[in-house]
Coordinates of C-alpha atoms and ligand atoms in Angstrom, one line a residue:
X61 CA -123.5 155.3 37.0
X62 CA -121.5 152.9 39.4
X63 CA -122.8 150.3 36.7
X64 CA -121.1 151.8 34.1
X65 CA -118.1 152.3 35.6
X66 CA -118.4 148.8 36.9
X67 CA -119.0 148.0 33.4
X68 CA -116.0 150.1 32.0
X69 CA -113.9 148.4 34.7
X70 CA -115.0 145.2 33.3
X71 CA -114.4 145.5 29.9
X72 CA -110.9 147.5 30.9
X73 CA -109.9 144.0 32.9
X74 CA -111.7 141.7 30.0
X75 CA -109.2 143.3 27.3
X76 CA -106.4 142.6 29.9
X77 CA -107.6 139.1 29.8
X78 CA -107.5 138.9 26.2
X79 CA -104.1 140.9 25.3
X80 CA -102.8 138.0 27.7
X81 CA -104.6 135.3 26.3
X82 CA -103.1 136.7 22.8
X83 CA -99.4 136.9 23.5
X84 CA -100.3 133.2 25.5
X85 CA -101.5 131.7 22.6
X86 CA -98.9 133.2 20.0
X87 CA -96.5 131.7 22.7
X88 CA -98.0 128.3 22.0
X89 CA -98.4 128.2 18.0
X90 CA -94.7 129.6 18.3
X91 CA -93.5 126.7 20.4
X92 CA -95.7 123.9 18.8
X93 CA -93.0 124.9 15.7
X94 CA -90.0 125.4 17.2
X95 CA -88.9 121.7 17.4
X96 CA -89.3 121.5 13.1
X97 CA -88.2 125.1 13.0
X98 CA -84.6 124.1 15.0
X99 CA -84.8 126.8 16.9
X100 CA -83.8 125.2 19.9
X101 CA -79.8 124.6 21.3
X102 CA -78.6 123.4 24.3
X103 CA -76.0 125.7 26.0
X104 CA -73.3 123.7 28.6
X105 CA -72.0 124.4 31.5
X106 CA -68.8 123.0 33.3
X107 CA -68.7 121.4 36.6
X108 CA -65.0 121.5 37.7
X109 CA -63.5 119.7 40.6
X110 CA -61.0 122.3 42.1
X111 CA -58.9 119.2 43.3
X112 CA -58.4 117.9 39.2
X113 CA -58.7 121.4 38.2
X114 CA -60.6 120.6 35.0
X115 CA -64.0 119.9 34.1
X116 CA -65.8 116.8 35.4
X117 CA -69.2 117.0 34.0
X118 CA -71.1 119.2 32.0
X119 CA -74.8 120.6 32.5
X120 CA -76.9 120.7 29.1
X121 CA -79.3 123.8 29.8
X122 CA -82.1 124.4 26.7
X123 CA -82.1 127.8 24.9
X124 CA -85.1 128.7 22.8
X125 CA -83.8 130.9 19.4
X126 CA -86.6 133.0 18.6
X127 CA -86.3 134.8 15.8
X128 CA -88.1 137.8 17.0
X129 CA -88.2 137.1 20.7
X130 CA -84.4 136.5 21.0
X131 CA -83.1 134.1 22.9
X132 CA -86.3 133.1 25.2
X133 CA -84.7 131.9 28.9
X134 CA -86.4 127.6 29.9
X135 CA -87.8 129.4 33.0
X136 CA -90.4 131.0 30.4
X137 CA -91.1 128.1 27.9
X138 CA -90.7 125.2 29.5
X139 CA -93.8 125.7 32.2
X140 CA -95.4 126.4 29.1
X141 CA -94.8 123.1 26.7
X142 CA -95.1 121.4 29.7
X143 CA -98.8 122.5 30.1
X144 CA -99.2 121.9 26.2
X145 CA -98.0 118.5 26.8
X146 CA -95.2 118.8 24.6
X147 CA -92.3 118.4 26.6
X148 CA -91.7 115.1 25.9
X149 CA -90.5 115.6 22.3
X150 CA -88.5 118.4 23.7
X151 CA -87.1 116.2 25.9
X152 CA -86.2 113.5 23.9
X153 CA -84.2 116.4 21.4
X154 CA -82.7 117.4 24.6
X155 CA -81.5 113.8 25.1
X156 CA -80.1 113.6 21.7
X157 CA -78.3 116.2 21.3
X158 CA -76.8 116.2 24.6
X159 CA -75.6 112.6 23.7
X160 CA -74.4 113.2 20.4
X161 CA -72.6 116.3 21.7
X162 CA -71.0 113.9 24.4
X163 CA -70.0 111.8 21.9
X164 CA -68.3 114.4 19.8
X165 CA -66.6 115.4 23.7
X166 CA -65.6 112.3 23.7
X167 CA -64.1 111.6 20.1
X168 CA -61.7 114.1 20.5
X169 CA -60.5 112.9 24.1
X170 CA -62.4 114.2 27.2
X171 CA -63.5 110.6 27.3
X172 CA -64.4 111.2 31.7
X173 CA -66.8 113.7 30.9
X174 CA -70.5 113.6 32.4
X175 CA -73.1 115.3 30.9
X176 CA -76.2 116.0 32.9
X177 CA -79.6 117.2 31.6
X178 CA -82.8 118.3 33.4
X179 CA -86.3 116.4 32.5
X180 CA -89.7 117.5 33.3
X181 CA -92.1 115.2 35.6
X182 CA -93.9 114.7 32.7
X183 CA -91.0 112.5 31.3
X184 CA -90.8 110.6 34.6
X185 CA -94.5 109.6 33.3
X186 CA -93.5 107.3 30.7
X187 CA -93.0 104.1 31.0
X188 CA -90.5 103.7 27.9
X189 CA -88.2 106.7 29.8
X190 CA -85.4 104.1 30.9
X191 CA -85.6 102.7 27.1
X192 CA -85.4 105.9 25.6
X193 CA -81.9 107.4 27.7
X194 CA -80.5 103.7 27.1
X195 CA -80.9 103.9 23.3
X196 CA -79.5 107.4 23.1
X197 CA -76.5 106.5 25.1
X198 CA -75.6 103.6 23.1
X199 CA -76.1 105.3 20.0
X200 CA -73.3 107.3 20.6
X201 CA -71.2 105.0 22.5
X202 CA -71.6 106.8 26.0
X203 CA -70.9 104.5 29.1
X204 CA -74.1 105.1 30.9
X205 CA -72.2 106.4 34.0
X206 CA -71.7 109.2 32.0
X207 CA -75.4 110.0 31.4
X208 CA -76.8 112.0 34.1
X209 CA -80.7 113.0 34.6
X210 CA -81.3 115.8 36.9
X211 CA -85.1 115.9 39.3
X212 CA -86.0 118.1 41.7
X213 CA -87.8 117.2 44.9
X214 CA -91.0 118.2 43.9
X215 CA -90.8 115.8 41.5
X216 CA -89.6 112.9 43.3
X217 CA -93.0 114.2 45.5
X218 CA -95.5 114.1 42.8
X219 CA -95.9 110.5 42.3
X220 CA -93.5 109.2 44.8
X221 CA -93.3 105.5 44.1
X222 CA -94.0 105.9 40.4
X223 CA -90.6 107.9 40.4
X224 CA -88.5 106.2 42.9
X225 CA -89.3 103.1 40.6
X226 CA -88.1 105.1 38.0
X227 CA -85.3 106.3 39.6
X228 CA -84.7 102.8 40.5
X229 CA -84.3 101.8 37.0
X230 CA -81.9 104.6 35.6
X231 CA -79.7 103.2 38.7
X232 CA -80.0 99.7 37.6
X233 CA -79.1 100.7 33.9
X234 CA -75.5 101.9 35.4
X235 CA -76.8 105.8 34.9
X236 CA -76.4 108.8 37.3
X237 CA -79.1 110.5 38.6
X238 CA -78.7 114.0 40.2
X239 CA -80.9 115.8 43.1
X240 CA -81.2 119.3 42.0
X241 CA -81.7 122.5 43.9
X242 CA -81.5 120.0 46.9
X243 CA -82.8 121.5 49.9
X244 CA -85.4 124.1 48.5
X245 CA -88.2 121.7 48.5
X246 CA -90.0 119.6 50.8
X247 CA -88.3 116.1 50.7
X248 CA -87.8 114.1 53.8
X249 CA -84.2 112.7 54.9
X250 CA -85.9 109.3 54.1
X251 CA -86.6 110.3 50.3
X252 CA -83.0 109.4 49.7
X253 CA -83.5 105.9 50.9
X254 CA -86.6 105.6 48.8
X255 CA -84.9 107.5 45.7
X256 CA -81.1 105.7 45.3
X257 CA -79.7 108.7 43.5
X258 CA -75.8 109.2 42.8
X259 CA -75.6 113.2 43.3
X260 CA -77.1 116.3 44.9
X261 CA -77.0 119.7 43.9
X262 CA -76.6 122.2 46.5
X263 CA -79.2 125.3 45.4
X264 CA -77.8 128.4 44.7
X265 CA -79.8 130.4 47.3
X266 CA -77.5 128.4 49.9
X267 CA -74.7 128.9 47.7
X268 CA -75.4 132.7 47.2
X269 CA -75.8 133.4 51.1
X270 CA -72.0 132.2 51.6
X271 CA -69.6 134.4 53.3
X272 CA -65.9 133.6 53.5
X273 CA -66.2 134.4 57.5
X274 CA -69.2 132.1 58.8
X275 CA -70.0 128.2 58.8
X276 CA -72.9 127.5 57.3
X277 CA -75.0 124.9 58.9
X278 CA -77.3 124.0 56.0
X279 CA -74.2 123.6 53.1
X280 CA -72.4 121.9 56.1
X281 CA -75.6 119.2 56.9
X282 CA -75.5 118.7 52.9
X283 CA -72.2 117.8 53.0
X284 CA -72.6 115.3 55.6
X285 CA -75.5 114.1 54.0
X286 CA -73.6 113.7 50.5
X287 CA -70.8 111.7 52.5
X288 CA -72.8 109.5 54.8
X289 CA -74.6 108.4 51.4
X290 CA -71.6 108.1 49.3
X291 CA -72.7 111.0 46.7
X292 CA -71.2 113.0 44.8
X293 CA -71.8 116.7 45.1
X294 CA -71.8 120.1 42.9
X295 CA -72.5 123.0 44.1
X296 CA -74.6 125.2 41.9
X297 CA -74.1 129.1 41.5
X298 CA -70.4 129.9 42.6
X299 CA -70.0 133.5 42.0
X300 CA -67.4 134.3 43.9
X301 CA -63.9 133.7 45.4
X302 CA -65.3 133.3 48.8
X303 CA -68.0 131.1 48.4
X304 CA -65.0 128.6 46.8
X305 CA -62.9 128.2 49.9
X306 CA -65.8 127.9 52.1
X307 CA -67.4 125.3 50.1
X308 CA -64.3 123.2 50.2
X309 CA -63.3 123.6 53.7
X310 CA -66.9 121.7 54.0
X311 CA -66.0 119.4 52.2
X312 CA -67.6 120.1 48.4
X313 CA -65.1 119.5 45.9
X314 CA -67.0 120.3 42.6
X315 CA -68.3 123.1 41.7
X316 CA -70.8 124.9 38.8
X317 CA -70.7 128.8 38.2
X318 CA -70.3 132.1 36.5
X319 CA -66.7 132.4 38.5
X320 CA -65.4 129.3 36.4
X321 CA -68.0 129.6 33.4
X322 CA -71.3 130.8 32.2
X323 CA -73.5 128.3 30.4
X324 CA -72.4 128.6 26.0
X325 CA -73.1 126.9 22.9
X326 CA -70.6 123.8 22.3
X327 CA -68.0 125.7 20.0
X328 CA -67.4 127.8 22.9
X329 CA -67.2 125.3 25.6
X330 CA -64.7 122.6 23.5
X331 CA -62.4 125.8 23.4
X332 CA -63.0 126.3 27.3
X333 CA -62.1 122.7 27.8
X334 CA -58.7 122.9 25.7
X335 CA -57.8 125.6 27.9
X336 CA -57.5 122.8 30.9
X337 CA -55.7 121.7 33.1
X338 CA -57.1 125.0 34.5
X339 CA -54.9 127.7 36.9
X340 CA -54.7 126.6 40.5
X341 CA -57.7 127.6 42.2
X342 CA -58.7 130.4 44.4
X343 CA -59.0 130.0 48.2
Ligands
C2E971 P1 -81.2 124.4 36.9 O1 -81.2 123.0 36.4 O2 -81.1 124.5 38.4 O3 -80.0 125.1 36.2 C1 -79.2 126.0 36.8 C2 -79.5 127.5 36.4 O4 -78.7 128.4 37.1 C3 -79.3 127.7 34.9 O5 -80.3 128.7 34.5 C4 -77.9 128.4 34.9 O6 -77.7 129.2 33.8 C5 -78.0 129.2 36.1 N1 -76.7 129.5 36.7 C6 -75.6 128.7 36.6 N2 -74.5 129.3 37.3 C7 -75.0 130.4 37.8 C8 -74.4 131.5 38.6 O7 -73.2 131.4 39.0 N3 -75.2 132.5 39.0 C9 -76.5 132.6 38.6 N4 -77.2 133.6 39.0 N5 -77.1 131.6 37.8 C10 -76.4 130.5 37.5 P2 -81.1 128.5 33.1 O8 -80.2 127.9 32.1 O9 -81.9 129.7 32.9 O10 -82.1 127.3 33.5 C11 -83.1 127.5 34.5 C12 -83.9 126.2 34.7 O11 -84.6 125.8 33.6 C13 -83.0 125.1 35.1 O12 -82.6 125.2 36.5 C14 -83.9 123.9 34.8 O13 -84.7 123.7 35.9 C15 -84.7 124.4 33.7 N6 -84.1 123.8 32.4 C16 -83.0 124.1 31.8 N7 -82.8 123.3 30.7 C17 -83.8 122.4 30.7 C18 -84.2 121.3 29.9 O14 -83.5 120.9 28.9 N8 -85.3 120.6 30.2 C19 -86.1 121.0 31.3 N9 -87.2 120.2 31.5 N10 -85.8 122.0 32.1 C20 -84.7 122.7 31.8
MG972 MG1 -80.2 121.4 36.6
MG973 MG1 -80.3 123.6 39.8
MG974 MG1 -82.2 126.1 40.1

């Protein structure tokens, strides 16, 4: 009798296994043709320097367009192609169309803007990386100060001298190289001697914990930090008014959020941008 059950039981979880082995692997054959398929877009979102009041850069955040599954957030597929090893192709689209919509930026007169775009540590894997961002950015006649490539710490962890050489390179090719979520992971003070990047990215869980009334000792020591180093600095997930004026009594001038904008598709952004020099701003 317990055997049975523990059979039943078995067979119960077993069917579990497989109902989420199925959706897994529909996931998979779906991704393997979304590239052909063109269901992917990038969405942007503005990084705005209160002091010029207008954009300064731009993040290019990926957007899978399912046609049944709707609009499927990177935070789902992107684990996922990374583990199928097809990230890198996805990457690379990422890089072009980011650059080709820079271009367009560009062509009709925001000729400052960044744009910044997140890669995977497989990319960092590569040796033809560096080749690959250079020929996109002179393909569409991008400065490569322009060109920013976001990592996160655990990256710069995984294979730490394989990616600060890496890192090394973008630098010596003139392009930006960002920190994100800086502070959430395990990276030592001395990582930013090893890794010569141009920019951190305060996390949002520091941001979101920011109240008009209290100093904040971690968004203060990252402002110090971004000084002593000579980086620049965004602050990521600005919300509200509050959060502004205490991030620039600290010291953090630019800043990323659904208070100035959420991320869009392009059309909706080059209106956003013609609607600079934006209203003073708050705090
Ligand atoms: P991330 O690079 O840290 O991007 C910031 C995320 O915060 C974005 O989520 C953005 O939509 C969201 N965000 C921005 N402002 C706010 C705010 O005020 N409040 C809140 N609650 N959220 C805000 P998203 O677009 O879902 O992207 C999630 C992550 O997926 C990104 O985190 C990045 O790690 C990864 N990702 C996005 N695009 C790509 C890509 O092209 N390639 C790779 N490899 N990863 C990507
Ligand atoms: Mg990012
Ligand atoms: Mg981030
Ligand atoms: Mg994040």
């Amino acid at each position: 009798k317990v055997k049975r059950s523990g059979k039943n039981g078995f067979r119960f979880f077993d069917a579990g296994l497989n109902a989420h082995h199925r959706q897994r692997v529909s996931l998979e054959n779906d991704l393997h043709k979304a590239l052909e398929r063109q269901e992917f877009e990038l969405h942007y979102q503005p990084q705005i320097s209160l002091n010029h009041r207008r954009a300064v850069g731009m993040e290019a955040l990926l957007r899978w367009n399912h046609p049944t599954r709707g609009m499927v957030p990177p935070a789902t597929f992107v684990p996922v192609a990374e583990e199928m090893g097809i990230i890198g192709d996805i990457s690379q689209w990422v890089l072009e169309r980011a650059c080709a919509q820079l271009g367009e930026w560009r062509s009709a007169g925001h000729d400052t803007l960044r744009m910044s775009l997140n890669l995977s540590p497989h990319d960092f894997d590569h040796h033809d990386l560096v080749d690959k961002v250079m020929a996109a950015v002179t393909r569409h006649h991008i400065p490569p100060a322009l060109l920013e490539v976001e990592i996160t710490e655990s990256m710069m962890m995984q294979d730490a001298d394989a990616t600060a050489t890496k890192v090394r390179e973008l630098r010596s090719a003139g392009l930006g190289v960002a920190i994100d979520d800086f502070g959430t992971g395990y990276s030592s003070l001395s990582y930013l001697q090893k890794f010569p990047v141009s920019c951190l990215k305060i996390d949002r869980s520091f941001v979101r914990e920011l109240s008009a009334s209290a100093v904040n000792p971690i968004i203060s020591a990252i402002t110090g930090i971004a000084r002593g180093f000579g980086l620049h600095l965004v602050a990521e997930g600005v919300e509200q008014e509050g959060q502004v004026s205490v991030l620039r009594s600290l010291g953090c001038d630019i800043m990323q959020g659904y208070l100035f904008a959420r991320p869009a598709p392009a059309a909706e952004i080059e209106r956003w941008l013609n609607t600079q020099p934006l209203p003073a701003a708050p705090g």
